[in-house]
Amino acid sequence: MSLSPLFHASPVIQLHALIAIAALLLGAVQLWRTKGDRLHRALGRVWVALMATVAGSGLFIWTIRLWGPFSPIHLLSLFVLVMLWRGVRAARGGNIAAHRRIMQGTYIFGLIITGLLTFIPGRTMYAVAFGPQGATPQKLAIFAALVILAAAAGLYASRSARVPG
């Protein structure tokens, strides 16, 4: 593992990656902790701002070009922005079940699945994770174990989250 590829990436990719990591960590905290209290709402506002920044900065990353400078990732960025708006609107409207589904879905699709796609060969995070030698069987096994562990923790967190009653 080496952070050198990230340090040599464009500033927008650096910002995108750092804010995405922050959103990933804060989102995990939000999934884990008690829902509906003041801290949940405050952290939620920060998470929405982080996610909007990730999605917005993603619109300015053009390393994959399928339609001019655009790719399906740009559609995902727009989708995340719409889902953030819908999730906030649902919470403000008192539809907490919809808010929960939308925000959990945004976390899973907007961060987890998209984040895993950044580890495709040729992408910056692939170079960060696997180094210049690329993915060896040992590195892939460790990476897979970490992904499985994170998925199990996330599933546990979403199932055991406390809602004040």
Tab-separated table of N, CA and C in Angstrom:
chain	number	residue	atom	x	y	z
A	1	MET	N	0.842	-1.170	0.000
A	1	MET	CA	0.000	0.000	0.000
A	1	MET	C	0.890	1.237	0.000
A	2	SER	N	0.495	2.215	-0.821
A	2	SER	CA	1.247	3.458	-0.909
A	2	SER	C	0.285	4.597	-1.222
A	3	LEU	N	0.398	5.688	-0.492
A	3	LEU	CA	-0.429	6.854	-0.754
A	3	LEU	C	0.119	7.715	-1.887
A	4	SER	N	1.283	7.371	-2.395
A	4	SER	CA	1.924	8.143	-3.453
A	4	SER	C	1.005	8.371	-4.662
A	5	PRO	N	0.290	7.347	-5.164
A	5	PRO	CA	-0.596	7.604	-6.312
A	5	PRO	C	-1.673	8.658	-6.012
A	6	LEU	N	-2.147	8.679	-4.785
A	6	LEU	CA	-3.155	9.674	-4.411
A	6	LEU	C	-2.519	11.059	-4.325
A	7	PHE	N	-1.319	11.132	-3.785
A	7	PHE	CA	-0.630	12.424	-3.686
A	7	PHE	C	-0.287	12.987	-5.067
A	8	HIS	N	-0.140	12.115	-6.056
A	8	HIS	CA	0.193	12.557	-7.407
A	8	HIS	C	-1.038	12.701	-8.301
A	9	ALA	N	-2.209	12.431	-7.771
A	9	ALA	CA	-3.449	12.591	-8.536
A	9	ALA	C	-3.835	14.068	-8.577
A	10	SER	N	-4.792	14.389	-9.417
A	10	SER	CA	-5.249	15.774	-9.509
A	10	SER	C	-5.877	16.207	-8.179
A	11	PRO	N	-5.890	17.499	-7.911
A	11	PRO	CA	-6.496	17.980	-6.657
A	11	PRO	C	-7.956	17.558	-6.488
A	12	VAL	N	-8.715	17.506	-7.565
A	12	VAL	CA	-10.121	17.108	-7.439
A	12	VAL	C	-10.238	15.641	-7.026
A	13	ILE	N	-9.359	14.784	-7.510
A	13	ILE	CA	-9.368	13.375	-7.099
A	13	ILE	C	-8.940	13.254	-5.639
A	14	GLN	N	-7.956	14.027	-5.231
A	14	GLN	CA	-7.523	14.016	-3.830
A	14	GLN	C	-8.666	14.442	-2.915
A	15	LEU	N	-9.317	15.558	-3.241
A	15	LEU	CA	-10.456	16.036	-2.450
A	15	LEU	C	-11.560	14.996	-2.414
A	16	HIS	N	-11.889	14.466	-3.579
A	16	HIS	CA	-12.945	13.458	-3.707
A	16	HIS	C	-12.664	12.250	-2.814
A	17	ALA	N	-11.447	11.746	-2.863
A	17	ALA	CA	-11.093	10.561	-2.077
A	17	ALA	C	-11.128	10.850	-0.580
A	18	LEU	N	-10.568	11.963	-0.167
A	18	LEU	CA	-10.530	12.283	1.263
A	18	LEU	C	-11.923	12.534	1.835
A	19	ILE	N	-12.751	13.247	1.099
A	19	ILE	CA	-14.113	13.516	1.571
A	19	ILE	C	-14.927	12.226	1.547
A	20	ALA	N	-14.714	11.364	0.553
A	20	ALA	CA	-15.423	10.085	0.505
A	20	ALA	C	-15.059	9.215	1.708
A	21	ILE	N	-13.801	9.202	2.087
A	21	ILE	CA	-13.380	8.421	3.261
A	21	ILE	C	-14.033	8.979	4.519
A	22	ALA	N	-14.068	10.306	4.634
A	22	ALA	CA	-14.728	10.926	5.790
A	22	ALA	C	-16.213	10.567	5.819
A	23	ALA	N	-16.873	10.614	4.659
A	23	ALA	CA	-18.299	10.271	4.582
A	23	ALA	C	-18.525	8.790	4.894
A	24	LEU	N	-17.609	7.939	4.454
A	24	LEU	CA	-17.704	6.511	4.735
A	24	LEU	C	-17.640	6.259	6.241
A	25	LEU	N	-16.699	6.893	6.910
A	25	LEU	CA	-16.535	6.706	8.356
A	25	LEU	C	-17.704	7.310	9.137
A	26	LEU	N	-18.088	8.542	8.803
A	26	LEU	CA	-19.195	9.172	9.511
A	26	LEU	C	-20.505	8.432	9.250
A	27	GLY	N	-20.693	7.958	8.024
A	27	GLY	CA	-21.893	7.185	7.712
A	27	GLY	C	-21.967	5.911	8.538
A	28	ALA	N	-20.822	5.270	8.744
A	28	ALA	CA	-20.790	4.063	9.583
A	28	ALA	C	-21.196	4.403	11.017
A	29	VAL	N	-20.707	5.528	11.515
A	29	VAL	CA	-21.084	5.973	12.861
A	29	VAL	C	-22.594	6.200	12.919
A	30	GLN	N	-23.130	6.845	11.900
A	30	GLN	CA	-24.567	7.121	11.871
A	30	GLN	C	-25.386	5.830	11.842
A	31	LEU	N	-24.913	4.854	11.109
A	31	LEU	CA	-25.632	3.572	11.061
A	31	LEU	C	-25.591	2.870	12.414
A	32	TRP	N	-24.503	3.053	13.137
A	32	TRP	CA	-24.260	2.310	14.372
A	32	TRP	C	-24.988	2.890	15.572
A	33	ARG	N	-25.067	4.208	15.643
A	33	ARG	CA	-25.523	4.844	16.882
A	33	ARG	C	-27.039	5.032	16.918
A	34	THR	N	-27.508	5.540	18.043
A	34	THR	CA	-28.919	5.803	18.266
A	34	THR	C	-29.443	6.790	17.223
A	35	LYS	N	-30.647	6.550	16.762
A	35	LYS	CA	-31.244	7.392	15.734
A	35	LYS	C	-32.164	8.444	16.356
A	36	GLY	N	-32.293	9.566	15.664
A	36	GLY	CA	-33.311	10.548	15.976
A	36	GLY	C	-32.962	11.595	17.011
A	37	ASP	N	-31.852	11.465	17.724
A	37	ASP	CA	-31.518	12.477	18.728
A	37	ASP	C	-30.806	13.660	18.059
A	38	ARG	N	-30.481	14.660	18.841
A	38	ARG	CA	-29.845	15.861	18.297
A	38	ARG	C	-28.511	15.561	17.625
A	39	LEU	N	-27.716	14.697	18.240
A	39	LEU	CA	-26.424	14.368	17.654
A	39	LEU	C	-26.603	13.665	16.309
A	40	HIS	N	-27.586	12.775	16.221
A	40	HIS	CA	-27.866	12.099	14.951
A	40	HIS	C	-28.203	13.126	13.864
A	41	ARG	N	-29.032	14.081	14.214
A	41	ARG	CA	-29.420	15.104	13.229
A	41	ARG	C	-28.224	15.980	12.846
A	42	ALA	N	-27.402	16.355	13.821
A	42	ALA	CA	-26.232	17.191	13.522
A	42	ALA	C	-25.226	16.435	12.654
A	43	LEU	N	-24.932	15.192	13.040
A	43	LEU	CA	-24.000	14.390	12.238
A	43	LEU	C	-24.582	14.099	10.860
A	44	GLY	N	-25.895	13.943	10.802
A	44	GLY	CA	-26.557	13.720	9.518
A	44	GLY	C	-26.377	14.903	8.579
A	45	ARG	N	-26.474	16.099	9.109
A	45	ARG	CA	-26.257	17.293	8.282
A	45	ARG	C	-24.830	17.316	7.735
A	46	VAL	N	-23.885	16.977	8.586
A	46	VAL	CA	-22.484	16.939	8.144
A	46	VAL	C	-22.319	15.858	7.080
A	47	TRP	N	-22.931	14.689	7.308
A	47	TRP	CA	-22.809	13.591	6.341
A	47	TRP	C	-23.403	13.977	4.989
A	48	VAL	N	-24.559	14.625	5.005
A	48	VAL	CA	-25.182	15.060	3.746
A	48	VAL	C	-24.260	16.044	3.028
A	49	ALA	N	-23.644	16.977	3.763
A	49	ALA	CA	-22.715	17.926	3.144
A	49	ALA	C	-21.504	17.198	2.555
A	50	LEU	N	-20.981	16.227	3.299
A	50	LEU	CA	-19.852	15.445	2.775
A	50	LEU	C	-20.250	14.698	1.505
A	51	MET	N	-21.400	14.051	1.546
A	51	MET	CA	-21.854	13.280	0.384
A	51	MET	C	-22.113	14.182	-0.821
A	52	ALA	N	-22.687	15.354	-0.583
A	52	ALA	CA	-22.920	16.296	-1.685
A	52	ALA	C	-21.588	16.741	-2.282
A	53	THR	N	-20.583	16.926	-1.435
A	53	THR	CA	-19.253	17.291	-1.919
A	53	THR	C	-18.632	16.149	-2.719
A	54	VAL	N	-18.791	14.926	-2.242
A	54	VAL	CA	-18.267	13.762	-2.975
A	54	VAL	C	-18.944	13.665	-4.345
A	55	ALA	N	-20.272	13.747	-4.350
A	55	ALA	CA	-21.005	13.644	-5.618
A	55	ALA	C	-20.667	14.814	-6.537
A	56	GLY	N	-20.605	16.004	-5.975
A	56	GLY	CA	-20.284	17.172	-6.790
A	56	GLY	C	-18.883	17.113	-7.369
A	57	SER	N	-17.920	16.721	-6.565
A	57	SER	CA	-16.550	16.620	-7.072
A	57	SER	C	-16.432	15.499	-8.100
A	58	GLY	N	-17.237	14.448	-7.936
A	58	GLY	CA	-17.228	13.348	-8.900
A	58	GLY	C	-17.623	13.792	-10.299
A	59	LEU	N	-18.413	14.852	-10.377
A	59	LEU	CA	-18.817	15.375	-11.687
A	59	LEU	C	-17.639	15.983	-12.449
A	60	PHE	N	-16.542	16.268	-11.733
A	60	PHE	CA	-15.373	16.890	-12.351
A	60	PHE	C	-14.191	15.931	-12.502
A	61	ILE	N	-14.456	14.639	-12.344
A	61	ILE	CA	-13.424	13.618	-12.567
A	61	ILE	C	-13.768	12.929	-13.878
A	62	TRP	N	-12.854	13.037	-14.836
A	62	TRP	CA	-13.132	12.535	-16.177
A	62	TRP	C	-12.114	11.496	-16.626
A	63	THR	N	-11.698	10.619	-15.730
A	63	THR	CA	-10.698	9.616	-16.118
A	63	THR	C	-11.321	8.494	-16.945
A	64	ILE	N	-12.589	8.224	-16.760
A	64	ILE	CA	-13.304	7.248	-17.590
A	64	ILE	C	-14.211	8.048	-18.514
A	65	ARG	N	-13.982	7.932	-19.812
A	65	ARG	CA	-14.738	8.731	-20.780
A	65	ARG	C	-15.466	7.802	-21.742
A	66	LEU	N	-16.780	7.689	-21.558
A	66	LEU	CA	-17.573	6.865	-22.473
A	66	LEU	C	-18.408	7.719	-23.415
A	67	TRP	N	-18.910	8.828	-22.904
A	67	TRP	CA	-19.721	9.764	-23.695
A	67	TRP	C	-19.092	11.136	-23.558
A	68	GLY	N	-18.145	11.449	-24.428
A	68	GLY	CA	-17.388	12.686	-24.265
A	68	GLY	C	-16.585	12.558	-22.985
A	69	PRO	N	-16.687	13.533	-22.092
A	69	PRO	CA	-15.941	13.427	-20.836
A	69	PRO	C	-16.685	12.644	-19.752
A	70	PHE	N	-17.861	12.119	-20.073
A	70	PHE	CA	-18.726	11.527	-19.047
A	70	PHE	C	-18.735	10.003	-19.075
A	71	SER	N	-19.177	9.442	-17.932
A	71	SER	CA	-19.283	7.994	-17.771
A	71	SER	C	-20.484	7.698	-16.880
A	72	PRO	N	-20.804	6.419	-16.675
A	72	PRO	CA	-21.907	6.077	-15.771
A	72	PRO	C	-21.693	6.585	-14.342
A	73	ILE	N	-20.462	6.809	-13.960
A	73	ILE	CA	-20.178	7.322	-12.626
A	73	ILE	C	-20.781	8.718	-12.457
A	74	HIS	N	-20.810	9.496	-13.525
A	74	HIS	CA	-21.415	10.827	-13.452
A	74	HIS	C	-22.924	10.726	-13.222
A	75	LEU	N	-23.547	9.726	-13.806
A	75	LEU	CA	-24.975	9.504	-13.547
A	75	LEU	C	-25.191	9.130	-12.084
A	76	LEU	N	-24.284	8.336	-11.536
A	76	LEU	CA	-24.384	7.967	-10.128
A	76	LEU	C	-24.240	9.198	-9.234
A	77	SER	N	-23.354	10.113	-9.599
A	77	SER	CA	-23.208	11.348	-8.818
A	77	SER	C	-24.517	12.131	-8.797
A	78	LEU	N	-25.158	12.254	-9.944
A	78	LEU	CA	-26.454	12.943	-9.999
A	78	LEU	C	-27.502	12.199	-9.181
A	79	PHE	N	-27.504	10.881	-9.273
A	79	PHE	CA	-28.442	10.052	-8.507
A	79	PHE	C	-28.247	10.275	-7.004
A	80	VAL	N	-27.000	10.311	-6.545
A	80	VAL	CA	-26.715	10.536	-5.118
A	80	VAL	C	-27.251	11.892	-4.681
A	81	LEU	N	-27.041	12.920	-5.484
A	81	LEU	CA	-27.543	14.248	-5.123
A	81	LEU	C	-29.071	14.246	-4.994
A	82	VAL	N	-29.745	13.578	-5.908
A	82	VAL	CA	-31.208	13.482	-5.837
A	82	VAL	C	-31.633	12.701	-4.598
A	83	MET	N	-30.950	11.605	-4.314
A	83	MET	CA	-31.325	10.784	-3.152
A	83	MET	C	-31.060	11.515	-1.840
A	84	LEU	N	-30.007	12.292	-1.769
A	84	LEU	CA	-29.762	13.097	-0.564
A	84	LEU	C	-30.914	14.065	-0.342
A	85	TRP	N	-31.329	14.722	-1.406
A	85	TRP	CA	-32.444	15.668	-1.313
A	85	TRP	C	-33.715	14.946	-0.852
A	86	ARG	N	-33.982	13.785	-1.456
A	86	ARG	CA	-35.182	13.015	-1.070
A	86	ARG	C	-35.100	12.543	0.380
A	87	GLY	N	-33.921	12.126	0.823
A	87	GLY	CA	-33.760	11.650	2.198
A	87	GLY	C	-33.975	12.749	3.218
A	88	VAL	N	-33.427	13.920	2.934
A	88	VAL	CA	-33.614	15.060	3.837
A	88	VAL	C	-35.080	15.477	3.843
A	89	ARG	N	-35.682	15.508	2.674
A	89	ARG	CA	-37.101	15.873	2.572
A	89	ARG	C	-37.977	14.896	3.340
A	90	ALA	N	-37.652	13.610	3.259
A	90	ALA	CA	-38.432	12.603	3.993
A	90	ALA	C	-38.313	12.814	5.502
A	91	ALA	N	-37.110	13.083	5.977
A	91	ALA	CA	-36.913	13.307	7.419
A	91	ALA	C	-37.662	14.553	7.875
A	92	ARG	N	-37.543	15.619	7.118
A	92	ARG	CA	-38.243	16.859	7.480
A	92	ARG	C	-39.752	16.697	7.435
A	93	GLY	N	-40.225	15.818	6.561
A	93	GLY	CA	-41.662	15.565	6.453
A	93	GLY	C	-42.164	14.535	7.462
A	94	GLY	N	-41.255	14.010	8.282
A	94	GLY	CA	-41.657	13.043	9.299
A	94	GLY	C	-41.759	11.609	8.807
A	95	ASN	N	-41.381	11.352	7.569
A	95	ASN	CA	-41.423	9.993	7.032
A	95	ASN	C	-40.079	9.321	7.320
A	96	ILE	N	-39.915	8.883	8.551
A	96	ILE	CA	-38.632	8.362	9.021
A	96	ILE	C	-38.286	7.033	8.358
A	97	ALA	N	-39.286	6.209	8.089
A	97	ALA	CA	-39.012	4.928	7.420
A	97	ALA	C	-38.412	5.168	6.037
A	98	ALA	N	-38.984	6.097	5.279
A	98	ALA	CA	-38.441	6.418	3.954
A	98	ALA	C	-37.059	7.045	4.087
A	99	HIS	N	-36.895	7.935	5.063
A	99	HIS	CA	-35.599	8.568	5.305
A	99	HIS	C	-34.530	7.499	5.558
A	100	ARG	N	-34.847	6.540	6.416
A	100	ARG	CA	-33.899	5.476	6.753
A	100	ARG	C	-33.524	4.675	5.506
A	101	ARG	N	-34.521	4.251	4.732
A	101	ARG	CA	-34.258	3.465	3.518
A	101	ARG	C	-33.407	4.246	2.514
A	102	ILE	N	-33.761	5.505	2.317
A	102	ILE	CA	-33.047	6.317	1.331
A	102	ILE	C	-31.596	6.540	1.754
A	103	MET	N	-31.387	6.883	3.009
A	103	MET	CA	-30.028	7.172	3.459
A	103	MET	C	-29.176	5.910	3.534
A	104	GLN	N	-29.755	4.801	3.971
A	104	GLN	CA	-28.989	3.551	3.965
A	104	GLN	C	-28.648	3.145	2.535
A	105	GLY	N	-29.600	3.291	1.625
A	105	GLY	CA	-29.342	2.973	0.223
A	105	GLY	C	-28.285	3.873	-0.386
A	106	THR	N	-28.335	5.153	-0.035
A	106	THR	CA	-27.330	6.097	-0.540
A	106	THR	C	-25.953	5.738	-0.008
A	107	TYR	N	-25.887	5.334	1.244
A	107	TYR	CA	-24.610	4.921	1.832
A	107	TYR	C	-24.081	3.682	1.102
A	108	ILE	N	-24.945	2.699	0.910
A	108	ILE	CA	-24.515	1.450	0.285
A	108	ILE	C	-24.124	1.657	-1.174
A	109	PHE	N	-24.992	2.303	-1.950
A	109	PHE	CA	-24.712	2.456	-3.381
A	109	PHE	C	-23.765	3.615	-3.674
A	110	GLY	N	-23.908	4.711	-2.931
A	110	GLY	CA	-23.106	5.893	-3.205
A	110	GLY	C	-21.706	5.841	-2.648
A	111	LEU	N	-21.481	4.988	-1.638
A	111	LEU	CA	-20.144	4.900	-1.043
A	111	LEU	C	-19.549	3.500	-1.136
A	112	ILE	N	-20.288	2.509	-0.679
A	112	ILE	CA	-19.730	1.151	-0.608
A	112	ILE	C	-19.489	0.580	-2.010
A	113	ILE	N	-20.555	0.466	-2.795
A	113	ILE	CA	-20.412	-0.155	-4.115
A	113	ILE	C	-19.534	0.698	-5.017
A	114	THR	N	-19.773	1.997	-5.024
A	114	THR	CA	-18.943	2.886	-5.832
A	114	THR	C	-17.502	2.866	-5.349
A	115	GLY	N	-17.315	2.825	-4.037
A	115	GLY	CA	-15.969	2.760	-3.488
A	115	GLY	C	-15.232	1.513	-3.929
A	116	LEU	N	-15.941	0.397	-3.965
A	116	LEU	CA	-15.294	-0.839	-4.432
A	116	LEU	C	-14.892	-0.730	-5.899
A	117	LEU	N	-15.656	0.011	-6.685
A	117	LEU	CA	-15.316	0.182	-8.100
A	117	LEU	C	-14.034	1.000	-8.294
A	118	THR	N	-13.629	1.751	-7.269
A	118	THR	CA	-12.381	2.518	-7.397
A	118	THR	C	-11.156	1.610	-7.312
A	119	PHE	N	-11.367	0.341	-6.977
A	119	PHE	CA	-10.252	-0.605	-6.885
A	119	PHE	C	-10.087	-1.433	-8.156
A	120	ILE	N	-10.708	-0.992	-9.248
A	120	ILE	CA	-10.526	-1.637	-10.547
A	120	ILE	C	-9.128	-1.272	-11.060
A	121	PRO	N	-8.412	-2.235	-11.658
A	121	PRO	CA	-7.067	-1.923	-12.180
A	121	PRO	C	-7.071	-0.684	-13.077
A	122	GLY	N	-6.065	0.142	-12.868
A	122	GLY	CA	-5.936	1.370	-13.641
A	122	GLY	C	-6.449	2.605	-12.914
A	123	ARG	N	-7.209	2.403	-11.839
A	123	ARG	CA	-7.752	3.539	-11.082
A	123	ARG	C	-6.788	3.895	-9.947
A	124	THR	N	-6.910	5.103	-9.453
A	124	THR	CA	-5.987	5.615	-8.432
A	124	THR	C	-5.995	4.764	-7.170
A	125	MET	N	-7.176	4.413	-6.672
A	125	MET	CA	-7.248	3.664	-5.420
A	125	MET	C	-6.722	2.236	-5.570
A	126	TYR	N	-6.790	1.689	-6.769
A	126	TYR	CA	-6.166	0.384	-7.026
A	126	TYR	C	-4.658	0.508	-6.790
A	127	ALA	N	-4.062	1.575	-7.340
A	127	ALA	CA	-2.620	1.783	-7.159
A	127	ALA	C	-2.284	2.039	-5.697
A	128	VAL	N	-3.163	2.733	-4.975
A	128	VAL	CA	-2.937	2.982	-3.552
A	128	VAL	C	-2.959	1.662	-2.780
A	129	ALA	N	-3.970	0.838	-3.043
A	129	ALA	CA	-4.160	-0.399	-2.272
A	129	ALA	C	-3.151	-1.487	-2.629
A	130	PHE	N	-2.839	-1.617	-3.905
A	130	PHE	CA	-2.058	-2.767	-4.336
A	130	PHE	C	-0.633	-2.430	-4.778
A	131	GLY	N	-0.306	-1.148	-4.872
A	131	GLY	CA	1.052	-0.745	-5.209
A	131	GLY	C	1.387	-0.966	-6.666
A	132	PRO	N	2.621	-0.638	-7.025
A	132	PRO	CA	3.025	-0.738	-8.434
A	132	PRO	C	3.087	-2.180	-8.954
A	133	GLN	N	3.220	-3.153	-8.045
A	133	GLN	CA	3.261	-4.550	-8.481
A	133	GLN	C	1.868	-5.083	-8.809
A	134	GLY	N	0.845	-4.376	-8.401
A	134	GLY	CA	-0.522	-4.830	-8.649
A	134	GLY	C	-0.987	-5.806	-7.585
A	135	ALA	N	-2.126	-6.401	-7.855
A	135	ALA	CA	-2.756	-7.302	-6.892
A	135	ALA	C	-2.127	-8.684	-6.968
A	136	THR	N	-1.573	-9.127	-5.859
A	136	THR	CA	-1.063	-10.494	-5.741
A	136	THR	C	-2.143	-11.309	-5.024
A	137	PRO	N	-2.077	-12.625	-5.077
A	137	PRO	CA	-3.082	-13.421	-4.358
A	137	PRO	C	-3.158	-13.074	-2.867
A	138	GLN	N	-2.017	-12.831	-2.242
A	138	GLN	CA	-2.016	-12.484	-0.818
A	138	GLN	C	-2.700	-11.137	-0.585
A	139	LYS	N	-2.388	-10.143	-1.403
A	139	LYS	CA	-3.016	-8.821	-1.263
A	139	LYS	C	-4.518	-8.911	-1.508
A	140	LEU	N	-4.912	-9.695	-2.499
A	140	LEU	CA	-6.346	-9.862	-2.783
A	140	LEU	C	-7.069	-10.553	-1.632
A	141	ALA	N	-6.425	-11.517	-1.009
A	141	ALA	CA	-7.036	-12.211	0.131
A	141	ALA	C	-7.235	-11.250	1.296
A	142	ILE	N	-6.245	-10.433	1.569
A	142	ILE	CA	-6.364	-9.450	2.649
A	142	ILE	C	-7.455	-8.439	2.312
A	143	PHE	N	-7.465	-7.952	1.077
A	143	PHE	CA	-8.485	-6.995	0.644
A	143	PHE	C	-9.882	-7.596	0.773
A	144	ALA	N	-10.054	-8.838	0.308
A	144	ALA	CA	-11.352	-9.507	0.404
A	144	ALA	C	-11.782	-9.687	1.855
A	145	ALA	N	-10.846	-10.046	2.713
A	145	ALA	CA	-11.163	-10.212	4.135
A	145	ALA	C	-11.618	-8.898	4.748
A	146	LEU	N	-10.956	-7.807	4.405
A	146	LEU	CA	-11.345	-6.493	4.918
A	146	LEU	C	-12.726	-6.085	4.412
A	147	VAL	N	-13.008	-6.353	3.155
A	147	VAL	CA	-14.321	-6.025	2.587
A	147	VAL	C	-15.408	-6.842	3.281
A	148	ILE	N	-15.176	-8.119	3.487
A	148	ILE	CA	-16.159	-8.975	4.157
A	148	ILE	C	-16.372	-8.535	5.596
A	149	LEU	N	-15.295	-8.218	6.284
A	149	LEU	CA	-15.392	-7.730	7.660
A	149	LEU	C	-16.185	-6.427	7.731
A	150	ALA	N	-15.899	-5.501	6.829
A	150	ALA	CA	-16.616	-4.224	6.808
A	150	ALA	C	-18.092	-4.441	6.474
A	151	ALA	N	-18.388	-5.341	5.544
A	151	ALA	CA	-19.780	-5.627	5.189
A	151	ALA	C	-20.525	-6.241	6.367
A	152	ALA	N	-19.883	-7.154	7.074
A	152	ALA	CA	-20.519	-7.774	8.239
A	152	ALA	C	-20.783	-6.737	9.329
A	153	ALA	N	-19.814	-5.864	9.556
A	153	ALA	CA	-19.996	-4.814	10.567
A	153	ALA	C	-21.122	-3.867	10.166
A	154	GLY	N	-21.182	-3.510	8.901
A	154	GLY	CA	-22.249	-2.634	8.417
A	154	GLY	C	-23.616	-3.270	8.528
A	155	LEU	N	-23.704	-4.540	8.187
A	155	LEU	CA	-24.975	-5.250	8.304
A	155	LEU	C	-25.405	-5.342	9.754
A	156	TYR	N	-24.468	-5.650	10.622
A	156	TYR	CA	-24.766	-5.708	12.053
A	156	TYR	C	-25.234	-4.343	12.552
A	157	ALA	N	-24.544	-3.296	12.123
A	157	ALA	CA	-24.888	-1.944	12.583
A	157	ALA	C	-26.284	-1.544	12.126
A	158	SER	N	-26.610	-1.825	10.878
A	158	SER	CA	-27.920	-1.421	10.372
A	158	SER	C	-29.043	-2.232	11.021
A	159	ARG	N	-28.789	-3.446	11.405
A	159	ARG	CA	-29.807	-4.292	12.028
A	159	ARG	C	-29.975	-4.003	13.519
A	160	SER	N	-28.891	-3.552	14.168
A	160	SER	CA	-28.957	-3.383	15.616
A	160	SER	C	-29.040	-1.917	16.050
A	161	ALA	N	-29.207	-1.007	15.079
A	161	ALA	CA	-29.278	0.416	15.433
A	161	ALA	C	-30.463	0.666	16.363
A	162	ARG	N	-30.220	1.489	17.340
A	162	ARG	CA	-31.242	1.786	18.330
A	162	ARG	C	-32.065	3.001	17.896
A	163	VAL	N	-33.355	2.851	17.941
A	163	VAL	CA	-34.272	3.952	17.688
A	163	VAL	C	-34.953	4.279	19.001
A	164	PRO	N	-34.820	5.538	19.457
A	164	PRO	CA	-35.441	5.861	20.740
A	164	PRO	C	-36.950	5.658	20.667
A	165	GLY	N	-37.494	5.076	21.704
A	165	GLY	CA	-38.923	4.765	21.681
A	165	GLY	C	-39.591	5.451	22.739
